[in-house]
Amino acid sequence: SQQGEEDPQALSIQEGENATMNCSYKTSINNLQWYRQNSGRGLVHLILIRSNEREKHSGRLRVTLDTSKKSSSLLITASRAADTASYFCATVDQGAQKLVFGQGTRLTINP
Amino acid sequence: NAGVTQTPKFQVLKTGQSMTLQCAQDMNHNSMYWYRQDPGMGLRLIYYSASEGTTDKGEVPNGYNVSRLNKREFSLRLESAAPSQTSVYFCASSGLMNTEAFFGQGTRLTVV
């Protein structure tokens, strides 16, 4: 089974609203990463948060990590139509060398 | 920079045929990965290579083999294709485990 479980599976909001996606995982991690995938394209890295960090910002993105609950959230503020995409969390386990993805959240921004 | 290059972009195989998907990166990365993506399933890790000369199984390795030919190239082979292997395949690379991964544009494989 896949490492990350993302919630919700699909999210539809109006342009300008904030979008929040959640990711839960099962193991002890080294870091957690978020990626975006536009339809039919390869994935693009958005942000990485290490296991000793609790919050990280990048532009309109805010990521939180709660290692006690084995969960992370991605907040996109002031959403735009161009943010329409699928978003995936991925984890790297402590002492491991592999990057494992969740099933993703499909985000639709309505103009 | 080209980044991660996958070939071919599209392929149709008949059941039982074999083929090799090629992947090359020009970023001097140590780690390389092969994933498959099916509708609604996200990306599932097939095999990965943490460094030149090493390969390890991921979540769904059955039916596949890999070769880390050198630091730049990591190929995925289907020895006897099955319809269940119809999917989009992505190759990725990363420098270290605490850094981002870069993805190729994918290979859309159909097995009939």
PDB file of C-alpha atoms in Angstrom:
ATOM      1  CA  SER A   1       0.000   0.000   0.000  1.00  0.00           C
ATOM      2  CA  GLN A   2       1.085   3.593  -0.521  1.00  0.00           C
ATOM      3  CA  GLN A   3       2.665   5.550   2.282  1.00  0.00           C
ATOM      4  CA  GLY A   4       0.621   8.724   2.174  1.00  0.00           C
ATOM      5  CA  GLU A   5      -3.112   9.034   2.427  1.00  0.00           C
ATOM      6  CA  GLU A   6      -4.360  12.360   1.202  1.00  0.00           C
ATOM      7  CA  ASP A   7      -7.542  14.098   2.078  1.00  0.00           C
ATOM      8  CA  PRO A   8      -9.671  15.165   0.370  1.00  0.00           C
ATOM      9  CA  GLN A   9      -9.304  13.201  -2.854  1.00  0.00           C
ATOM     10  CA  ALA A  10     -10.882  16.105  -4.734  1.00  0.00           C
ATOM     11  CA  LEU A  11     -11.436  19.761  -3.846  1.00  0.00           C
ATOM     12  CA  SER A  12     -13.244  22.451  -5.817  1.00  0.00           C
ATOM     13  CA  ILE A  13     -13.144  26.097  -4.685  1.00  0.00           C
ATOM     14  CA  GLN A  14     -13.629  29.581  -6.057  1.00  0.00           C
ATOM     15  CA  GLU A  15     -10.722  31.679  -7.228  1.00  0.00           C
ATOM     16  CA  GLY A  16      -9.359  33.770  -4.391  1.00  0.00           C
ATOM     17  CA  GLU A  17     -10.276  31.269  -1.682  1.00  0.00           C
ATOM     18  CA  ASN A  18      -7.723  29.260   0.281  1.00  0.00           C
ATOM     19  CA  ALA A  19      -7.215  25.553  -0.375  1.00  0.00           C
ATOM     20  CA  THR A  20      -6.083  23.100   2.283  1.00  0.00           C
ATOM     21  CA  MET A  21      -4.951  19.545   1.600  1.00  0.00           C
ATOM     22  CA  ASN A  22      -3.922  16.981   4.191  1.00  0.00           C
ATOM     23  CA  CYS A  23      -1.534  14.057   4.107  1.00  0.00           C
ATOM     24  CA  SER A  24      -1.096  11.256   6.622  1.00  0.00           C
ATOM     25  CA  TYR A  25       1.733   8.752   6.631  1.00  0.00           C
ATOM     26  CA  LYS A  26       2.713   5.636   8.533  1.00  0.00           C
ATOM     27  CA  THR A  27       6.443   5.584   9.231  1.00  0.00           C
ATOM     28  CA  SER A  28       9.220   7.657  10.807  1.00  0.00           C
ATOM     29  CA  ILE A  29      10.311  10.084   8.141  1.00  0.00           C
ATOM     30  CA  ASN A  30      13.389  12.059   7.236  1.00  0.00           C
ATOM     31  CA  ASN A  31      11.373  14.602   5.273  1.00  0.00           C
ATOM     32  CA  LEU A  32       8.047  15.169   3.556  1.00  0.00           C
ATOM     33  CA  GLN A  33       7.660  16.818   0.186  1.00  0.00           C
ATOM     34  CA  TRP A  34       4.754  18.251  -1.812  1.00  0.00           C
ATOM     35  CA  TYR A  35       4.512  18.089  -5.596  1.00  0.00           C
ATOM     36  CA  ARG A  36       2.106  19.432  -8.212  1.00  0.00           C
ATOM     37  CA  GLN A  37       1.075  17.677 -11.398  1.00  0.00           C
ATOM     38  CA  ASN A  38      -0.744  19.398 -14.208  1.00  0.00           C
ATOM     39  CA  SER A  39      -2.874  17.104 -16.303  1.00  0.00           C
ATOM     40  CA  GLY A  40      -0.766  14.584 -18.218  1.00  0.00           C
ATOM     41  CA  ARG A  41       2.514  16.180 -17.241  1.00  0.00           C
ATOM     42  CA  GLY A  42       5.435  15.258 -14.979  1.00  0.00           C
ATOM     43  CA  LEU A  43       5.486  16.264 -11.330  1.00  0.00           C
ATOM     44  CA  VAL A  44       6.996  19.518 -10.131  1.00  0.00           C
ATOM     45  CA  HIS A  45       8.446  19.919  -6.656  1.00  0.00           C
ATOM     46  CA  LEU A  46       6.800  22.588  -4.508  1.00  0.00           C
ATOM     47  CA  ILE A  47       8.252  22.428  -1.028  1.00  0.00           C
ATOM     48  CA  LEU A  48      10.169  20.145   1.357  1.00  0.00           C
ATOM     49  CA  ILE A  49       9.818  20.057   5.126  1.00  0.00           C
ATOM     50  CA  ARG A  50      12.228  18.132   7.334  1.00  0.00           C
ATOM     51  CA  SER A  51      11.166  16.014  10.283  1.00  0.00           C
ATOM     52  CA  ASN A  52      12.559  18.563  12.759  1.00  0.00           C
ATOM     53  CA  GLU A  53      10.581  21.424  11.209  1.00  0.00           C
ATOM     54  CA  ARG A  54       6.978  22.263  12.030  1.00  0.00           C
ATOM     55  CA  GLU A  55       6.082  24.877   9.436  1.00  0.00           C
ATOM     56  CA  LYS A  56       7.476  26.198   6.197  1.00  0.00           C
ATOM     57  CA  HIS A  57       6.425  28.902   3.755  1.00  0.00           C
ATOM     58  CA  SER A  58       7.091  29.465   0.079  1.00  0.00           C
ATOM     59  CA  GLY A  59       5.204  32.268  -1.610  1.00  0.00           C
ATOM     60  CA  ARG A  60       1.482  31.451  -1.323  1.00  0.00           C
ATOM     61  CA  LEU A  61       2.245  27.981   0.046  1.00  0.00           C
ATOM     62  CA  ARG A  62       2.317  27.052   3.700  1.00  0.00           C
ATOM     63  CA  VAL A  63       3.179  23.539   4.841  1.00  0.00           C
ATOM     64  CA  THR A  64       2.868  22.184   8.353  1.00  0.00           C
ATOM     65  CA  LEU A  65       4.191  18.923   9.741  1.00  0.00           C
ATOM     66  CA  ASP A  66       3.071  17.138  12.897  1.00  0.00           C
ATOM     67  CA  THR A  67       5.297  14.115  13.411  1.00  0.00           C
ATOM     68  CA  SER A  68       3.397  13.037  16.534  1.00  0.00           C
ATOM     69  CA  LYS A  69       0.257  12.642  14.421  1.00  0.00           C
ATOM     70  CA  LYS A  70       2.176  11.604  11.311  1.00  0.00           C
ATOM     71  CA  SER A  71       0.402  14.217   9.267  1.00  0.00           C
ATOM     72  CA  SER A  72       1.074  17.241   7.090  1.00  0.00           C
ATOM     73  CA  SER A  73      -1.037  19.924   5.488  1.00  0.00           C
ATOM     74  CA  LEU A  74      -0.544  22.121   2.438  1.00  0.00           C
ATOM     75  CA  LEU A  75      -2.298  25.485   2.361  1.00  0.00           C
ATOM     76  CA  ILE A  76      -2.508  27.476  -0.858  1.00  0.00           C
ATOM     77  CA  THR A  77      -3.665  31.016  -0.164  1.00  0.00           C
ATOM     78  CA  ALA A  78      -5.497  33.334  -2.579  1.00  0.00           C
ATOM     79  CA  SER A  79      -5.962  30.553  -5.128  1.00  0.00           C
ATOM     80  CA  ARG A  80      -5.742  31.207  -8.857  1.00  0.00           C
ATOM     81  CA  ALA A  81      -7.097  29.323 -11.864  1.00  0.00           C
ATOM     82  CA  ALA A  82      -3.516  28.289 -12.662  1.00  0.00           C
ATOM     83  CA  ASP A  83      -3.391  26.383  -9.350  1.00  0.00           C
ATOM     84  CA  THR A  84      -5.769  23.802 -10.832  1.00  0.00           C
ATOM     85  CA  ALA A  85      -3.766  20.568 -10.688  1.00  0.00           C
ATOM     86  CA  SER A  86      -3.239  17.410  -8.653  1.00  0.00           C
ATOM     87  CA  TYR A  87      -1.157  17.728  -5.512  1.00  0.00           C
ATOM     88  CA  PHE A  88       0.832  14.882  -3.996  1.00  0.00           C
ATOM     89  CA  CYS A  89       2.697  14.421  -0.761  1.00  0.00           C
ATOM     90  CA  ALA A  90       5.753  12.179  -0.705  1.00  0.00           C
ATOM     91  CA  THR A  91       7.904  10.919   2.131  1.00  0.00           C
ATOM     92  CA  VAL A  92      11.469   9.796   2.616  1.00  0.00           C
ATOM     93  CA  ASP A  93      11.841   7.431   5.545  1.00  0.00           C
ATOM     94  CA  GLN A  94      14.597   7.741   8.106  1.00  0.00           C
ATOM     95  CA  GLY A  95      17.511   5.582   7.041  1.00  0.00           C
ATOM     96  CA  ALA A  96      15.908   4.754   3.698  1.00  0.00           C
ATOM     97  CA  GLN A  97      16.682   5.846   0.202  1.00  0.00           C
ATOM     98  CA  LYS A  98      13.301   5.881  -1.466  1.00  0.00           C
ATOM     99  CA  LEU A  99      10.643   8.511  -2.155  1.00  0.00           C
ATOM    100  CA  VAL A 100       7.092   7.215  -1.733  1.00  0.00           C
ATOM    101  CA  PHE A 101       3.987   9.107  -2.849  1.00  0.00           C
ATOM    102  CA  GLY A 102       0.430   9.393  -1.669  1.00  0.00           C
ATOM    103  CA  GLN A 103      -2.589   9.130  -3.928  1.00  0.00           C
ATOM    104  CA  GLY A 104      -3.013  12.868  -4.347  1.00  0.00           C
ATOM    105  CA  THR A 105      -5.665  15.565  -4.134  1.00  0.00           C
ATOM    106  CA  ARG A 106      -7.238  16.887  -7.323  1.00  0.00           C
ATOM    107  CA  LEU A 107      -7.745  20.647  -6.912  1.00  0.00           C
ATOM    108  CA  THR A 108     -10.036  22.645  -9.181  1.00  0.00           C
ATOM    109  CA  ILE A 109     -10.139  26.421  -8.985  1.00  0.00           C
ATOM    110  CA  ASN A 110     -13.302  27.892 -10.463  1.00  0.00           C
ATOM    111  CA  PRO A 111     -13.086  31.394 -11.953  1.00  0.00           C
TER     112      PRO A 111
ATOM    113  CA  ASN B   1      19.552  21.861 -19.088  1.00  0.00           C
ATOM    114  CA  ALA B   2      17.493  18.915 -20.282  1.00  0.00           C
ATOM    115  CA  GLY B   3      16.930  17.602 -16.730  1.00  0.00           C
ATOM    116  CA  VAL B   4      15.355  14.128 -16.873  1.00  0.00           C
ATOM    117  CA  THR B   5      14.688  12.690 -20.316  1.00  0.00           C
ATOM    118  CA  GLN B   6      12.512   9.649 -20.918  1.00  0.00           C
ATOM    119  CA  THR B   7      12.086   7.729 -24.130  1.00  0.00           C
ATOM    120  CA  PRO B   8       9.800   6.829 -25.740  1.00  0.00           C
ATOM    121  CA  LYS B   9       6.888   9.146 -24.938  1.00  0.00           C
ATOM    122  CA  PHE B  10       4.270   6.700 -26.217  1.00  0.00           C
ATOM    123  CA  GLN B  11       4.335   2.964 -26.838  1.00  0.00           C
ATOM    124  CA  VAL B  12       1.822   0.270 -27.719  1.00  0.00           C
ATOM    125  CA  LEU B  13       2.809  -3.335 -27.049  1.00  0.00           C
ATOM    126  CA  LYS B  14       1.130  -6.643 -27.619  1.00  0.00           C
ATOM    127  CA  THR B  15       0.767  -8.992 -24.674  1.00  0.00           C
ATOM    128  CA  GLY B  16       3.974 -10.964 -24.239  1.00  0.00           C
ATOM    129  CA  GLN B  17       6.238  -8.490 -26.011  1.00  0.00           C
ATOM    130  CA  SER B  18       9.231  -6.993 -24.257  1.00  0.00           C
ATOM    131  CA  MET B  19      10.557  -3.475 -24.197  1.00  0.00           C
ATOM    132  CA  THR B  20      12.901  -1.160 -22.339  1.00  0.00           C
ATOM    133  CA  LEU B  21      12.055   2.320 -21.157  1.00  0.00           C
ATOM    134  CA  GLN B  22      15.044   4.601 -21.115  1.00  0.00           C
ATOM    135  CA  CYS B  23      15.769   7.396 -18.642  1.00  0.00           C
ATOM    136  CA  ALA B  24      18.723   9.753 -18.487  1.00  0.00           C
ATOM    137  CA  GLN B  25      19.500  12.718 -16.234  1.00  0.00           C
ATOM    138  CA  ASP B  26      22.139  15.381 -16.679  1.00  0.00           C
ATOM    139  CA  MET B  27      22.161  16.789 -13.132  1.00  0.00           C
ATOM    140  CA  ASN B  28      24.811  14.450 -11.677  1.00  0.00           C
ATOM    141  CA  HIS B  29      22.210  12.994  -9.324  1.00  0.00           C
ATOM    142  CA  ASN B  30      22.946   9.907  -7.259  1.00  0.00           C
ATOM    143  CA  SER B  31      19.396   8.588  -6.890  1.00  0.00           C
ATOM    144  CA  MET B  32      16.993   7.575  -9.638  1.00  0.00           C
ATOM    145  CA  TYR B  33      13.477   6.152  -9.537  1.00  0.00           C
ATOM    146  CA  TRP B  34      10.844   4.523 -11.702  1.00  0.00           C
ATOM    147  CA  TYR B  35       7.149   5.018 -10.920  1.00  0.00           C
ATOM    148  CA  ARG B  36       3.924   4.021 -12.552  1.00  0.00           C
ATOM    149  CA  GLN B  37       0.757   6.098 -12.371  1.00  0.00           C
ATOM    150  CA  ASP B  38      -2.684   4.596 -12.857  1.00  0.00           C
ATOM    151  CA  PRO B  39      -5.910   6.605 -12.668  1.00  0.00           C
ATOM    152  CA  GLY B  40      -6.816   7.297  -9.052  1.00  0.00           C
ATOM    153  CA  MET B  41      -3.762   5.460  -7.695  1.00  0.00           C
ATOM    154  CA  GLY B  42      -1.189   8.219  -7.474  1.00  0.00           C
ATOM    155  CA  LEU B  43       2.422   7.249  -8.150  1.00  0.00           C
ATOM    156  CA  ARG B  44       3.649   3.834  -7.109  1.00  0.00           C
ATOM    157  CA  LEU B  45       7.346   3.130  -6.833  1.00  0.00           C
ATOM    158  CA  ILE B  46       8.543   0.248  -9.000  1.00  0.00           C
ATOM    159  CA  TYR B  47      12.311   0.289  -8.446  1.00  0.00           C
ATOM    160  CA  TYR B  48      14.853   2.794  -7.311  1.00  0.00           C
ATOM    161  CA  SER B  49      18.621   3.189  -7.360  1.00  0.00           C
ATOM    162  CA  ALA B  50      20.223   5.076  -4.488  1.00  0.00           C
ATOM    163  CA  SER B  51      23.568   5.226  -6.240  1.00  0.00           C
ATOM    164  CA  GLU B  52      25.381   3.918  -9.275  1.00  0.00           C
ATOM    165  CA  GLY B  53      25.669   0.155  -9.060  1.00  0.00           C
ATOM    166  CA  THR B  54      22.752  -0.394  -6.654  1.00  0.00           C
ATOM    167  CA  THR B  55      19.069  -1.075  -7.278  1.00  0.00           C
ATOM    168  CA  ASP B  56      16.224  -1.913  -4.901  1.00  0.00           C
ATOM    169  CA  LYS B  57      12.615  -2.957  -5.183  1.00  0.00           C
ATOM    170  CA  GLY B  58       9.849  -0.491  -4.514  1.00  0.00           C
ATOM    171  CA  GLU B  59       6.137  -1.087  -3.908  1.00  0.00           C
ATOM    172  CA  VAL B  60       5.246  -2.842  -7.167  1.00  0.00           C
ATOM    173  CA  PRO B  61       8.355  -4.513  -8.692  1.00  0.00           C
ATOM    174  CA  ASN B  62       6.763  -7.689 -10.086  1.00  0.00           C
ATOM    175  CA  GLY B  63       7.016  -7.956 -13.867  1.00  0.00           C
ATOM    176  CA  TYR B  64       9.819  -5.405 -14.139  1.00  0.00           C
ATOM    177  CA  ASN B  65      13.609  -5.314 -14.111  1.00  0.00           C
ATOM    178  CA  VAL B  66      15.940  -2.347 -13.975  1.00  0.00           C
ATOM    179  CA  SER B  67      19.513  -1.504 -14.850  1.00  0.00           C
ATOM    180  CA  ARG B  68      21.544   1.402 -13.528  1.00  0.00           C
ATOM    181  CA  LEU B  69      23.826   1.556 -16.530  1.00  0.00           C
ATOM    182  CA  ASN B  70      25.909   4.424 -15.170  1.00  0.00           C
ATOM    183  CA  LYS B  71      25.292   7.477 -13.040  1.00  0.00           C
ATOM    184  CA  ARG B  72      23.233   9.142 -15.773  1.00  0.00           C
ATOM    185  CA  GLU B  73      21.044   6.298 -16.990  1.00  0.00           C
ATOM    186  CA  PHE B  74      18.428   4.083 -15.362  1.00  0.00           C
ATOM    187  CA  SER B  75      16.382   1.779 -17.585  1.00  0.00           C
ATOM    188  CA  LEU B  76      13.186  -0.155 -16.890  1.00  0.00           C
ATOM    189  CA  ARG B  77      12.508  -3.419 -18.714  1.00  0.00           C
ATOM    190  CA  LEU B  78       9.268  -5.283 -19.202  1.00  0.00           C
ATOM    191  CA  GLU B  79      10.215  -8.836 -20.148  1.00  0.00           C
ATOM    192  CA  SER B  80       6.718 -10.058 -21.035  1.00  0.00           C
ATOM    193  CA  ALA B  81       4.190  -7.243 -21.121  1.00  0.00           C
ATOM    194  CA  ALA B  82       0.721  -7.768 -19.677  1.00  0.00           C
ATOM    195  CA  PRO B  83      -2.414  -5.586 -19.992  1.00  0.00           C
ATOM    196  CA  SER B  84      -2.114  -4.841 -16.256  1.00  0.00           C
ATOM    197  CA  GLN B  85       1.083  -2.960 -17.061  1.00  0.00           C
ATOM    198  CA  THR B  86      -0.829  -0.393 -19.105  1.00  0.00           C
ATOM    199  CA  SER B  87       0.049   2.832 -17.309  1.00  0.00           C
ATOM    200  CA  VAL B  88       2.009   6.061 -17.435  1.00  0.00           C
ATOM    201  CA  TYR B  89       5.599   5.550 -16.337  1.00  0.00           C
ATOM    202  CA  PHE B  90       7.680   8.300 -14.778  1.00  0.00           C
ATOM    203  CA  CYS B  91      11.376   8.420 -14.154  1.00  0.00           C
ATOM    204  CA  ALA B  92      12.805  10.774 -11.538  1.00  0.00           C
ATOM    205  CA  SER B  93      16.152  11.655 -10.030  1.00  0.00           C
ATOM    206  CA  SER B  94      17.393  13.424  -6.924  1.00  0.00           C
ATOM    207  CA  GLY B  95      20.758  14.480  -5.596  1.00  0.00           C
ATOM    208  CA  LEU B  96      20.321  13.480  -1.979  1.00  0.00           C
ATOM    209  CA  MET B  97      17.481  12.096   0.090  1.00  0.00           C
ATOM    210  CA  ASN B  98      16.854  15.464   1.664  1.00  0.00           C
ATOM    211  CA  THR B  99      16.403  17.299  -1.611  1.00  0.00           C
ATOM    212  CA  GLU B 100      13.762  17.511  -4.277  1.00  0.00           C
ATOM    213  CA  ALA B 101      13.211  15.011  -7.064  1.00  0.00           C
ATOM    214  CA  PHE B 102      13.028  16.008 -10.722  1.00  0.00           C
ATOM    215  CA  PHE B 103      10.683  14.159 -13.041  1.00  0.00           C
ATOM    216  CA  GLY B 104      10.655  13.262 -16.691  1.00  0.00           C
ATOM    217  CA  GLN B 105       7.562  13.915 -18.789  1.00  0.00           C
ATOM    218  CA  GLY B 106       6.424  10.306 -18.694  1.00  0.00           C
ATOM    219  CA  THR B 107       5.946   7.355 -21.037  1.00  0.00           C
ATOM    220  CA  ARG B 108       2.368   6.365 -21.830  1.00  0.00           C
ATOM    221  CA  LEU B 109       2.384   2.594 -22.325  1.00  0.00           C
ATOM    222  CA  THR B 110      -0.565   0.587 -23.600  1.00  0.00           C
ATOM    223  CA  VAL B 111      -0.475  -3.208 -23.624  1.00  0.00           C
ATOM    224  CA  VAL B 112      -3.142  -4.821 -25.794  1.00  0.00           C
TER     225      VAL B 112
END
